[in-house]
Tab-separated table of C-alpha atoms in Angstrom:
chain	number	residue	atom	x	y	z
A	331	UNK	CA	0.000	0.000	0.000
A	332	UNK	CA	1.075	3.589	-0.367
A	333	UNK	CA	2.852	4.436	2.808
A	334	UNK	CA	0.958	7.276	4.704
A	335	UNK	CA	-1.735	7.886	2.250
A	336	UNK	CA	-3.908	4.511	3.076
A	337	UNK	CA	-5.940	3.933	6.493
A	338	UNK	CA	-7.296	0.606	7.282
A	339	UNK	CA	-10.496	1.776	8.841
A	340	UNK	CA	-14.076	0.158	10.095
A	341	UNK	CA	-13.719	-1.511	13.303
A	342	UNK	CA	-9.943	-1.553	13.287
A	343	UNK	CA	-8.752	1.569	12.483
A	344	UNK	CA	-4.658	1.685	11.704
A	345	UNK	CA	-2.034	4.476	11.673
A	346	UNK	CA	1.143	4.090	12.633
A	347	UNK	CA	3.394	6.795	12.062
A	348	UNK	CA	6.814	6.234	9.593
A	349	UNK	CA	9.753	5.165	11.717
A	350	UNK	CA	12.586	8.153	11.999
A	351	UNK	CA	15.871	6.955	11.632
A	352	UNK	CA	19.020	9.092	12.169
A	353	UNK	CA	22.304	7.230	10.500
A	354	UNK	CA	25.920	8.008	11.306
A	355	UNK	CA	26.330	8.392	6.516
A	356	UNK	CA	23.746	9.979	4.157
A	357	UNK	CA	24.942	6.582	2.254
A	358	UNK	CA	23.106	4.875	5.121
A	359	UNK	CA	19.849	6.548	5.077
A	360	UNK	CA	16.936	5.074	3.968
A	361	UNK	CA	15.549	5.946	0.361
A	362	UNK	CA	12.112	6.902	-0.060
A	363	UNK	CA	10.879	5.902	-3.262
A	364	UNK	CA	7.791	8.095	-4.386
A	365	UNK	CA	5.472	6.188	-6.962
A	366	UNK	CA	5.511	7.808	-10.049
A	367	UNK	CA	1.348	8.024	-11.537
A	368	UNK	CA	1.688	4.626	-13.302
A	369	UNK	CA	2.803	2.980	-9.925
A	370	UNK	CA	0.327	4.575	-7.478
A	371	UNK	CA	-2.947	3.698	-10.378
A	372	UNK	CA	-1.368	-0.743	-10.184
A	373	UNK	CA	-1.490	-0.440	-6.694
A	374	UNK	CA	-5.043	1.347	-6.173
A	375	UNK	CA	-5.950	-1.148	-8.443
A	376	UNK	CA	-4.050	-3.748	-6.697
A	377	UNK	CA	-5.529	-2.439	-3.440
A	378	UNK	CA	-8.838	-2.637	-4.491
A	379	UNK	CA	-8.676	-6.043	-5.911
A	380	UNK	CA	-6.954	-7.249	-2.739
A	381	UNK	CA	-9.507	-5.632	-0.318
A	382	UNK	CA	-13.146	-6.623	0.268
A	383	UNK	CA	-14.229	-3.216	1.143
A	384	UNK	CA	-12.785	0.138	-0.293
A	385	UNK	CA	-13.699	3.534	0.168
A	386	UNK	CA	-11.721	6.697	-1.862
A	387	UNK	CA	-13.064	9.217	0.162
A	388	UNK	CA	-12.196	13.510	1.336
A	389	UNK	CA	-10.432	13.078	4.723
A	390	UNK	CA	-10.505	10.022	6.858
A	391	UNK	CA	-13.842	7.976	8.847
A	392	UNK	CA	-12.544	9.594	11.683
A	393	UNK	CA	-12.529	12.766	9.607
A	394	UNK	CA	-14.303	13.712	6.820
A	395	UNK	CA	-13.326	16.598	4.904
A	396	UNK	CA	-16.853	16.607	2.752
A	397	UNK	CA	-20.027	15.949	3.985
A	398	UNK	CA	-20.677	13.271	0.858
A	399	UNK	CA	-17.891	11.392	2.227
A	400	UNK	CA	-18.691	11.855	6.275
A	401	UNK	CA	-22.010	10.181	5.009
A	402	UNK	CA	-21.076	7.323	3.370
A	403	UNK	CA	-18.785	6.623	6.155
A	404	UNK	CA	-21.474	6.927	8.661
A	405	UNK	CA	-23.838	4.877	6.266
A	406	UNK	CA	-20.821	2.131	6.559
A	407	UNK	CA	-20.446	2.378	10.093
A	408	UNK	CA	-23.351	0.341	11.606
A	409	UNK	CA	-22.141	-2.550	8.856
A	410	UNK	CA	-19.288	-3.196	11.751
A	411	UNK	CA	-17.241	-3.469	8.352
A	412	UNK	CA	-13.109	-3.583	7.778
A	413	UNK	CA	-12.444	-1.505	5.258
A	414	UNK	CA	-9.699	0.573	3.881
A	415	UNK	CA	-9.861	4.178	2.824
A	416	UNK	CA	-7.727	6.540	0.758
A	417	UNK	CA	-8.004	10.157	1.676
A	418	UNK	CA	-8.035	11.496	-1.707
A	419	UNK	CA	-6.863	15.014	-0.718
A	420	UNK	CA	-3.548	13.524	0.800
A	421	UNK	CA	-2.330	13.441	-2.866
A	422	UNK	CA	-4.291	14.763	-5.986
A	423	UNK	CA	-2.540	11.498	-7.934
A	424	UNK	CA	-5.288	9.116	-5.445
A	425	UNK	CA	-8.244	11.819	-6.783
A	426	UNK	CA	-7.164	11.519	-10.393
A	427	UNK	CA	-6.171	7.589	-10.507
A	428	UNK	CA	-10.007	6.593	-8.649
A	429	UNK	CA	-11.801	8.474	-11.289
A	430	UNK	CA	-10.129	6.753	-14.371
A	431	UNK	CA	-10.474	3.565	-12.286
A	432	UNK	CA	-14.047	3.844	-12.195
A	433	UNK	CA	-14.963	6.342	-14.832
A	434	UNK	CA	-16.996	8.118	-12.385
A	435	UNK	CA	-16.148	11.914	-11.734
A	436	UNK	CA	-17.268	12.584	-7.779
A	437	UNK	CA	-15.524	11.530	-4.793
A	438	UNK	CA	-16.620	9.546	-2.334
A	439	UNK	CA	-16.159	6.138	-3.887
A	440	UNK	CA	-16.952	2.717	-2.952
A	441	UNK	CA	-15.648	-0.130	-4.479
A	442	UNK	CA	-16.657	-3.779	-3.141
A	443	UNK	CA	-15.273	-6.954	-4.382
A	444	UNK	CA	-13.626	-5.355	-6.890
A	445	UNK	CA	-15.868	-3.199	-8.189
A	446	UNK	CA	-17.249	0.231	-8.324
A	447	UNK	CA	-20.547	0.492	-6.221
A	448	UNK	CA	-20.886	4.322	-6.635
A	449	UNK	CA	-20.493	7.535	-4.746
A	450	UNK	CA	-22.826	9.117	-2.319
A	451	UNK	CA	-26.473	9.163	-3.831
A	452	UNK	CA	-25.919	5.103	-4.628
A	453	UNK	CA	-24.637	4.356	-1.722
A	454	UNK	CA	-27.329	6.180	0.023
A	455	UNK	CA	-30.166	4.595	-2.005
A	456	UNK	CA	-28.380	0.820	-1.711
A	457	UNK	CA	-28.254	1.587	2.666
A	458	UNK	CA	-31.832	2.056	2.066
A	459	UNK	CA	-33.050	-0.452	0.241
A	460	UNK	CA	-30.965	-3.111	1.864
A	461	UNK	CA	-28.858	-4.150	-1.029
A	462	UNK	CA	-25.708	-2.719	0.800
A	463	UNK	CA	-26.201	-5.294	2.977
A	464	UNK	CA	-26.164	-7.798	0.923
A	465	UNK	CA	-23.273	-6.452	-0.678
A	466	UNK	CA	-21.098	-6.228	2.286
A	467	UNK	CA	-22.627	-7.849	4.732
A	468	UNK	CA	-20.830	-10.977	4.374
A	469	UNK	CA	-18.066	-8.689	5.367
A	470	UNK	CA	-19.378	-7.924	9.229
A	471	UNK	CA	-16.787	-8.629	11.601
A	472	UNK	CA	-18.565	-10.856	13.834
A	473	UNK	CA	-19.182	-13.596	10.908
């Protein structure tokens, strides 16, 4: 996963701060490698391939920056779901690479199994229906 851009979130919410290391020879030090475009897009992709439940969202769960996104947060919250979440305003590569992902131009997105549920409005409508259950309720953490 992209280090520091990339919260595991739901009911086990994960952020552990990069390590600071101080070495004797700039030789020593360790590189940090920033993904160029190509590289952060295969591992979005990879991430949402890899993860049952992913939200590209403004802010963090614990944060929203956008009221879309503090909704479908809340909407996932009774779900007792493990999800991950990108904070798309952490790095305006994450904003552009989720919308040619899913061809879809708003943020928040959810993606589920692999695929692109929608943003807000069908997120909303699928909590009230039920089918977001169904969707992601095999995902509870108690089952």
């Amino acid at each position: 996963m992209i280090r520091g851009l990339v919260r595991a979130c739901g009911t086990r919410g994960v952020n552990r701060p990069g390590l600071v290391r101080f070495c004797s020879h700039p030789d020593f030090a360790e590189k940090s490698k920033v993904p160029n475009d190509e590289e952060m897009l295969a591992e979005m992709k990879e991430d949402i391939k890899s993860n049952p439940v992913v939200l590209f969202m403004k802010g963090d769960p614990g944060q929203p920056r956008c009221g879309f996104s503090a909704k479908v947060a809340s909407i996932l919250q009774p779900y007792n779901v493990k999800y991950i979440c990108y904070d798309v305003l952490a790095d305006q590569r994450i904003r552009d690479g989720v919308k040619r992902i899913s061809n879809w131009p708003t943020i928040p997105q959810l993606f589920v199994d692999g695929e692109f549920v929608g943003g807000c409005d069908i997120v909303t409508e699928l909590h009230r229906t039920g089918e977001l259950k169904e969707l992601i309720g095999k995902y509870a953490k108690d089952k």
